[in-house]
């Protein structure tokens, strides 16, 4: 056990020695400086290690050899060890990162840095309140100086504001300490707390409250609580990013620890006030962050928000409302420390402050990957620590009955996700606005190394926490391992990577599928099989496609994990993993910046709803698809049902919540679109399956809820089809179509009878086949033509006959015309709805499926039929791998069309005994209570008729002369150009006119309004930070008054 | 196997009957329209001559494979529609392949031919074909809305989707017909029927003066012969469908002829009186009164 | 009207007014003055409507006479501005900037008379005579009958006849007989009378 | 096509619109069925179901309309108007034909399938009529497309037209109305005549 005194000795001693060393030998100072920091860090790690392994007890060090109150004592407990280790680690890394700049400024900057580190350590370690103040001052003064080190106006003014705010805080703190000392006669934190209690009811008690108020107020200022934090923003904004990183990560952490020590003194009444302050700060800072355009300031808001959240967690934990709050706090803290520092460091490397110009980083895949990683960590995506902390936090809050808190915390997180990923979007897709910073970003090796080190550490912590938190973590880790493994292949040819991914998916499927049954089997074979086919299609890629295959594999893996999950946490883990990976896939599209952001925000909102739903369901085990559960378990209540259903409705793009979907489906890369639309859209279906299994029909209000969801499904189906018919963009058309088709599935599931479920699952498979087919075929066409506007194509049947056949089969299947698979789904659906008594929904679904003919025809006509354009007259057939994948799907469609029983029978088995059996098979005929359908006979009759009639036509027809595209009867004229002869643009105008009343994009307008409103509020609130020191002081006082009122309320 | 062959033979016989009946109907309609105009009109067998004439054309041309297959798709759709429907209730030989599917299959099969035909016509590259298809598809989908509602009303009423069962439920005199037992659904169905038969006022997709006869602009010779044949079969099949659904079906060919003829006359007389709707007008028409009637029908039937 | 005519004559070197009717007067101005004159009439005198532009081929004088006919809605009368241009390399200033519709007339004049209007939109595109070579057909030195006989495979057996005689002979032979004999009769009596007298 | 559009679409120098967009095959005569009974039967069907494509080039078109009204009603004889050449068999040229119109007449005529019949309506189609010496109207239609029946008059009354139809039917029944084959056999002669008057021939040799 090394005594912590060494920390101070090393820091102070080296600090004084540095100038001498510098004189003695050039460059020696840097080495010694880093060695000193390493020494400090080693000491703290040593404590942490010893405490963890139980090799030593909590250490109490008495500096002057006396016990308190006669001397200052330091404590090294578990918390202290964790915090000092983390802070020292970060500061060491930060020093490495900053070393060139520090040495450039001379030894004085290194001295300041050492003092800064020492101050933070002291803040964590000391148990003496005055000593705490001293260390705080040391930290503060060192950091003012560090901030102002740049010696430019911005840095100096920021340092000045920092100093003003810091001295205000000091004054109040000192006043508080004096009064407290006057009352209690001690400065030792532990004894103050115990003595304070005894003063209640005495005359001195009148002094206690103001004293405590002043103390807490001072610490709140140090914690940069809203709105007394304008100065801090200027600091983050103007300091060198390396310094900002340290202030954000280190000193904020130290301040948090200090307030953790102080709050017990203040007494229980203060916990609530602190928690409220913290969460208000969290929400407000993140809200204002929405409007930020500068990276430093944006990160500043994020830091302040995170501190607020941590304050909330700590105060509620101290209050005793949050079990296992330590874990939450430590997870959040470490996550914040590393991720935030990492992002600040990245800002330093790029040297670009405006987030719009962050396209500069796009050419450095490694840095971009790091950025994505930090973003994911900061927004609480798995497997990073914040994910587990947030999950535990929400779970505990719900079980503690703190629902309103959850709302605020999730709202704040949503804002944070929004602005962080807006930034990330600019980084990936933004490009550079003005040429001045257009050159490639170059980090020095040590800076890059530090960033990598931070990311690695974050991952390690994530791995550790994951092992602690989640059951069956090996299985859950598989997708990540696969993706990480693929990263090793990044240097290879894209085709090699594709084949490796394909092999990985196939091997994984081969390993797990035989051991499965029921719903997991269904969805897994569907996800993995479908994923494999789609991977095959991506093999045509010639471009570098950095990061594409890992993310694709991650998405397929997470989908599989989703279907395999057996607890709520596993489910949610896989769900978030899927969201993130698919977001990256969407973002890879050329014009995908805005759609991807929209996708992310909606997905995050949906995910939070799901999380809240899980939390409100309590400890209900969710997932695992209720294998072996006969019937419905019926263990959910109304609130969780609504929350979960709402969350899943976002994912399936139910009408009203669909605004993200057309863009995300359409703007992703062409082959990713196929995957996202045909496979990923089923994740929501899976969610509903699991939810409905869990919920059953027994709970209160179930009738209305199910019929509401049913109506949403039907309306989604209708509007999806209607909007699809009005699109000019082939992929948008298919995207809307997907939205509509998933509506049928939801409608079928919501019917809650055997036929409905068979219909939904059958239609899932069928939709995967035909929509995958269509998207792949369109991907091939877009790949060759370079446009997505259908009216620019035309007549491609002669050049791309294989793709044409795909599209034709696809639309026949899609439109539900017998004899192909689409009809089965429709037939089952109507039977289910009639069984349920939902006649109007059935009629609406029927109408939607006829509207589907409109866009089906349009797709095939505008692209393949009609007039060929001269620009495309030498175009080639789509790449072979795309065609191969399409023909696998066609074969599957044909097989299932010929013998629907080979698909429907297993699905009936999977749906199993949960419902009364309504469907029966007799030979090839499927009987429902209302009707019957013999797919085989229909196929045979149609084929026979077709063959016979074709032969007849061949016999009676004279040998036809093959003619070309202008050989048409054009009212005795000749067509002028193919462009003016191809009737494809605004094809269904009369339809649009007739339905103009209901075609107004109400949902889009609504969400636009919500977005604008949030931005407007953010913009308005932002103006309180005027940059004026006087204004900041006023704000601090206003904050004091507010805090006072709050504490009165809290104390009474 | 013998069963199947026998059924195929029977179906072929049915097809012959219906085809000839349909051709005569087409001829008759032409005469009726002529008489309304104050003309004499062509002989009733004119459709036969027309088909023979188109068959005797000596040349043909082809815009591509889909152009060639389009008419085949079309007539498969027509014959299929007929084949999956019992024509005469109780007759051993006019049941066709109705064992293969119920009314949903039949209704969806209507679109089979339409889609195939649309593909063929679109391959010709003629803008008028595309415009005609657009109009036809748009109008037809709108007409399907009240029809779907009427169908659902029947399903609610009879709790079955099998055409045979629906017909069976209507046996025993006019009082059992759906026309009497479910008049609102019948009304909705009949309003949709106007659109589905594509007679005036719902024949803007052909619009001979404006977009020379729409989708089939480019078709000729034997293609046209197939399409003319299909026109008669398809017409008759749709009539039989509506007869089965709303008017008690038929127990003999004679009854079938009488009922379908009467049904057709409704459409024909409406057609000679009313001028043609534009597409958006007809769509709006369908989504107003017929839609309201349809919803009313479902509500009444489900409420029972 | 009178004032306007006087103005034209004084401002644009107009010749004598040729008053056809009370509300229709033609004035000849030099070809170079036409555009200015028309602009004046349109903007100042209220003749806002261009009725037509026409040409007459005065081959004897070696000129084309162009006539721009304008109408005034306020005054309810017409003024025709005439101008002579040489037949060789006939060319005239375009007035399509005054009236966009003039381009159609000018195209037609270009096609039929070969009068060029430099700058007029699409003036060289034929309206009727796609790919026409040779003399423009409305010029008087173009022999349309000869051209037709050379180009269009005239059908044999066509001959021109006076419709009156032809009808009389073909359709009303007997009546003609009667008529003739009556005529003869009358003539004979006259003769006889004369002889008598 | 303007140069700009060409550039946008990447159409290079060697791009030939006519050969790119039109079929360049020549027509070939298709002899009627060798079997006399079949031939007669087919001729009977052709004669009794005549779809008319009316080309109302001149004032003669006004005389076509009454044919389909209650007063004359040619549908009695199996004659129906048809708006597309593809499905028609009788092509009626309703009066004088200017050169520009001739181009359209030729195009439509060629788009009709074999067997096809042509009726020249009014004197203008016979010998130019009152436009016989015009620089812009043809004199004899039969030098450009084969004509089966001329109905003379300026204008002929609907009764004359019905008489013309009767004559046409007789010809068809007798197997003498083989204009399409005549055209194919004397293709070069017809093309020469056509090209003599049509100077900007921006279409293929034969409009399929």
mmCIF file of N, CA, C and O in Angstrom, chain A residues 169-211:
data_model
loop_
_atom_site.group_PDB
_atom_site.id
_atom_site.type_symbol
_atom_site.label_atom_id
_atom_site.label_comp_id
_atom_site.label_asym_id
_atom_site.label_seq_id
_atom_site.Cartn_x
_atom_site.Cartn_y
_atom_site.Cartn_z
ATOM 1 N N UNK A 169 -17.522 31.103 -6.773
ATOM 2 C CA UNK A 169 -17.756 29.837 -6.105
ATOM 3 C C UNK A 169 -16.900 29.749 -4.847
ATOM 4 O O UNK A 169 -17.373 29.327 -3.779
ATOM 5 N N UNK A 170 -15.645 30.206 -4.964
ATOM 6 C CA UNK A 170 -14.740 30.112 -3.818
ATOM 7 C C UNK A 170 -15.260 30.935 -2.650
ATOM 8 O O UNK A 170 -15.218 30.496 -1.498
ATOM 9 N N UNK A 171 -15.752 32.152 -3.003
ATOM 10 C CA UNK A 171 -16.242 33.019 -1.924
ATOM 11 C C UNK A 171 -17.346 32.324 -1.157
ATOM 12 O O UNK A 171 -17.328 32.233 0.072
ATOM 13 N N UNK A 172 -18.286 31.811 -1.928
ATOM 14 C CA UNK A 172 -19.418 31.161 -1.252
ATOM 15 C C UNK A 172 -18.957 29.950 -0.453
ATOM 16 O O UNK A 172 -19.399 29.710 0.661
ATOM 17 N N UNK A 173 -18.016 29.207 -1.039
ATOM 18 C CA UNK A 173 -17.559 28.003 -0.374
ATOM 19 C C UNK A 173 -16.874 28.358 0.941
ATOM 20 O O UNK A 173 -17.137 27.764 1.989
ATOM 21 N N UNK A 174 -16.033 29.370 0.814
ATOM 22 C CA UNK A 174 -15.294 29.776 2.003
ATOM 23 C C UNK A 174 -16.247 30.226 3.098
ATOM 24 O O UNK A 174 -16.117 29.825 4.273
ATOM 25 N N UNK A 175 -17.236 31.043 2.695
ATOM 26 C CA UNK A 175 -18.238 31.501 3.658
ATOM 27 C C UNK A 175 -18.914 30.312 4.316
ATOM 28 O O UNK A 175 -19.038 30.240 5.543
ATOM 29 N N UNK A 176 -19.280 29.362 3.477
ATOM 30 C CA UNK A 176 -19.978 28.174 3.994
ATOM 31 C C UNK A 176 -19.088 27.422 4.954
ATOM 32 O O UNK A 176 -19.523 27.044 6.060
ATOM 33 N N UNK A 177 -17.831 27.260 4.580
ATOM 34 C CA UNK A 177 -16.916 26.505 5.429
ATOM 35 C C UNK A 177 -16.748 27.202 6.770
ATOM 36 O O UNK A 177 -16.788 26.574 7.842
ATOM 37 N N UNK A 178 -16.627 28.537 6.687
ATOM 38 C CA UNK A 178 -16.424 29.289 7.946
ATOM 39 C C UNK A 178 -17.593 29.077 8.877
ATOM 40 O O UNK A 178 -17.439 28.741 10.054
ATOM 41 N N UNK A 179 -18.793 29.238 8.305
ATOM 42 C CA UNK A 179 -19.969 29.106 9.164
ATOM 43 C C UNK A 179 -20.050 27.700 9.743
ATOM 44 O O UNK A 179 -20.326 27.512 10.938
ATOM 45 N N UNK A 180 -19.786 26.734 8.883
ATOM 46 C CA UNK A 180 -19.886 25.358 9.361
ATOM 47 C C UNK A 180 -18.861 25.090 10.468
ATOM 48 O O UNK A 180 -19.164 24.461 11.477
ATOM 49 N N UNK A 181 -17.658 25.618 10.225
ATOM 50 C CA UNK A 181 -16.639 25.428 11.249
ATOM 51 C C UNK A 181 -17.057 26.097 12.543
ATOM 52 O O UNK A 181 -16.872 25.568 13.636
ATOM 53 N N UNK A 182 -17.679 27.258 12.389
ATOM 54 C CA UNK A 182 -18.160 27.976 13.561
ATOM 55 C C UNK A 182 -19.167 27.128 14.330
ATOM 56 O O UNK A 182 -19.131 27.073 15.547
ATOM 57 N N UNK A 183 -20.028 26.472 13.620
ATOM 58 C CA UNK A 183 -21.066 25.695 14.300
ATOM 59 C C UNK A 183 -20.496 24.396 14.849
ATOM 60 O O UNK A 183 -20.700 24.058 16.004
ATOM 61 N N UNK A 184 -19.786 23.672 13.937
ATOM 62 C CA UNK A 184 -19.420 22.308 14.334
ATOM 63 C C UNK A 184 -18.058 22.240 14.999
ATOM 64 O O UNK A 184 -17.772 21.288 15.716
ATOM 65 N N UNK A 185 -17.215 23.174 14.709
ATOM 66 C CA UNK A 185 -15.883 23.150 15.285
ATOM 67 C C UNK A 185 -14.969 22.130 14.658
ATOM 68 O O UNK A 185 -13.948 21.760 15.228
ATOM 69 N N UNK A 186 -15.320 21.627 13.521
ATOM 70 C CA UNK A 186 -14.431 20.682 12.851
ATOM 71 C C UNK A 186 -14.458 20.936 11.357
ATOM 72 O O UNK A 186 -15.404 21.529 10.825
ATOM 73 N N UNK A 187 -13.418 20.471 10.701
ATOM 74 C CA UNK A 187 -13.386 20.596 9.251
ATOM 75 C C UNK A 187 -13.441 19.233 8.585
ATOM 76 O O UNK A 187 -13.453 19.110 7.368
ATOM 77 N N UNK A 188 -13.407 18.210 9.387
ATOM 78 C CA UNK A 188 -13.439 16.861 8.830
ATOM 79 C C UNK A 188 -14.828 16.532 8.317
ATOM 80 O O UNK A 188 -15.823 16.693 9.033
ATOM 81 N N UNK A 189 -14.871 16.088 7.090
ATOM 82 C CA UNK A 189 -16.167 15.888 6.445
ATOM 83 C C UNK A 189 -17.015 14.867 7.196
ATOM 84 O O UNK A 189 -18.212 15.095 7.420
ATOM 85 N N UNK A 190 -16.389 13.760 7.593
ATOM 86 C CA UNK A 190 -17.160 12.699 8.264
ATOM 87 C C UNK A 190 -17.740 13.199 9.583
ATOM 88 O O UNK A 190 -18.899 12.968 9.901
ATOM 89 N N UNK A 191 -16.915 13.936 10.332
ATOM 90 C CA UNK A 191 -17.439 14.373 11.626
ATOM 91 C C UNK A 191 -18.446 15.499 11.464
ATOM 92 O O UNK A 191 -19.383 15.598 12.242
ATOM 93 N N UNK A 192 -18.242 16.354 10.429
ATOM 94 C CA UNK A 192 -19.246 17.415 10.211
ATOM 95 C C UNK A 192 -20.610 16.791 10.045
ATOM 96 O O UNK A 192 -21.574 17.172 10.697
ATOM 97 N N UNK A 193 -20.672 15.788 9.198
ATOM 98 C CA UNK A 193 -21.960 15.169 8.923
ATOM 99 C C UNK A 193 -22.611 14.678 10.198
ATOM 100 O O UNK A 193 -23.793 14.922 10.442
ATOM 101 N N UNK A 194 -21.823 13.998 11.011
ATOM 102 C CA UNK A 194 -22.438 13.436 12.227
ATOM 103 C C UNK A 194 -22.817 14.552 13.200
ATOM 104 O O UNK A 194 -23.850 14.493 13.855
ATOM 105 N N UNK A 195 -21.979 15.603 13.270
ATOM 106 C CA UNK A 195 -22.287 16.671 14.242
ATOM 107 C C UNK A 195 -23.459 17.520 13.788
ATOM 108 O O UNK A 195 -24.186 18.038 14.619
ATOM 109 N N UNK A 196 -23.608 17.677 12.489
ATOM 110 C CA UNK A 196 -24.716 18.488 11.970
ATOM 111 C C UNK A 196 -26.041 17.983 12.484
ATOM 112 O O UNK A 196 -26.923 18.749 12.817
ATOM 113 N N UNK A 197 -26.147 16.658 12.505
ATOM 114 C CA UNK A 197 -27.422 16.061 12.919
ATOM 115 C C UNK A 197 -27.770 16.506 14.341
ATOM 116 O O UNK A 197 -28.915 16.851 14.645
ATOM 117 N N UNK A 198 -26.743 16.571 15.176
ATOM 118 C CA UNK A 198 -27.017 16.849 16.587
ATOM 119 C C UNK A 198 -27.445 18.298 16.805
ATOM 120 O O UNK A 198 -27.973 18.644 17.835
ATOM 121 N N UNK A 199 -27.174 19.151 15.798
ATOM 122 C CA UNK A 199 -27.534 20.557 15.981
ATOM 123 C C UNK A 199 -28.971 20.863 15.634
ATOM 124 O O UNK A 199 -29.417 21.978 15.865
ATOM 125 N N UNK A 200 -29.637 19.920 15.089
ATOM 126 C CA UNK A 200 -31.020 20.217 14.708
ATOM 127 C C UNK A 200 -31.811 20.541 15.971
ATOM 128 O O UNK A 200 -31.706 19.850 16.981
ATOM 129 N N UNK A 201 -32.574 21.626 15.844
ATOM 130 C CA UNK A 201 -33.379 22.001 16.993
ATOM 131 C C UNK A 201 -32.688 23.008 17.887
ATOM 132 O O UNK A 201 -33.333 23.657 18.706
ATOM 133 N N UNK A 202 -31.383 23.179 17.794
ATOM 134 C CA UNK A 202 -30.719 24.169 18.623
ATOM 135 C C UNK A 202 -30.683 25.513 17.927
ATOM 136 O O UNK A 202 -31.105 25.630 16.769
ATOM 137 N N UNK A 203 -30.167 26.503 18.634
ATOM 138 C CA UNK A 203 -30.118 27.853 18.071
ATOM 139 C C UNK A 203 -29.215 27.906 16.857
ATOM 140 O O UNK A 203 -29.482 28.616 15.886
ATOM 141 N N UNK A 204 -28.164 27.088 16.873
ATOM 142 C CA UNK A 204 -27.220 27.095 15.755
ATOM 143 C C UNK A 204 -27.829 26.602 14.464
ATOM 144 O O UNK A 204 -27.326 26.874 13.383
ATOM 145 N N UNK A 205 -28.909 25.892 14.621
ATOM 146 C CA UNK A 205 -29.539 25.320 13.424
ATOM 147 C C UNK A 205 -29.911 26.411 12.440
ATOM 148 O O UNK A 205 -29.930 26.189 11.230
ATOM 149 N N UNK A 206 -30.231 27.594 12.931
ATOM 150 C CA UNK A 206 -30.549 28.710 12.043
ATOM 151 C C UNK A 206 -29.402 29.047 11.114
ATOM 152 O O UNK A 206 -29.618 29.491 9.997
ATOM 153 N N UNK A 207 -28.170 28.804 11.540
ATOM 154 C CA UNK A 207 -27.011 29.078 10.690
ATOM 155 C C UNK A 207 -26.719 27.935 9.729
ATOM 156 O O UNK A 207 -26.042 28.111 8.743
ATOM 157 N N UNK A 208 -27.185 26.787 10.119
ATOM 158 C CA UNK A 208 -26.817 25.604 9.343
ATOM 159 C C UNK A 208 -27.313 25.709 7.910
ATOM 160 O O UNK A 208 -26.555 25.539 6.961
ATOM 161 N N UNK A 209 -28.578 26.036 7.803
ATOM 162 C CA UNK A 209 -29.166 26.032 6.460
ATOM 163 C C UNK A 209 -28.441 26.992 5.504
ATOM 164 O O UNK A 209 -28.036 26.579 4.423
ATOM 165 N N UNK A 210 -28.233 28.243 5.869
ATOM 166 C CA UNK A 210 -27.506 29.133 4.956
ATOM 167 C C UNK A 210 -26.111 28.618 4.644
ATOM 168 O O UNK A 210 -25.672 28.685 3.483
ATOM 169 N N UNK A 211 -25.451 28.098 5.646
ATOM 170 C CA UNK A 211 -24.096 27.606 5.423
ATOM 171 C C UNK A 211 -24.086 26.494 4.397
ATOM 172 O O UNK A 211 -23.322 26.497 3.437
#
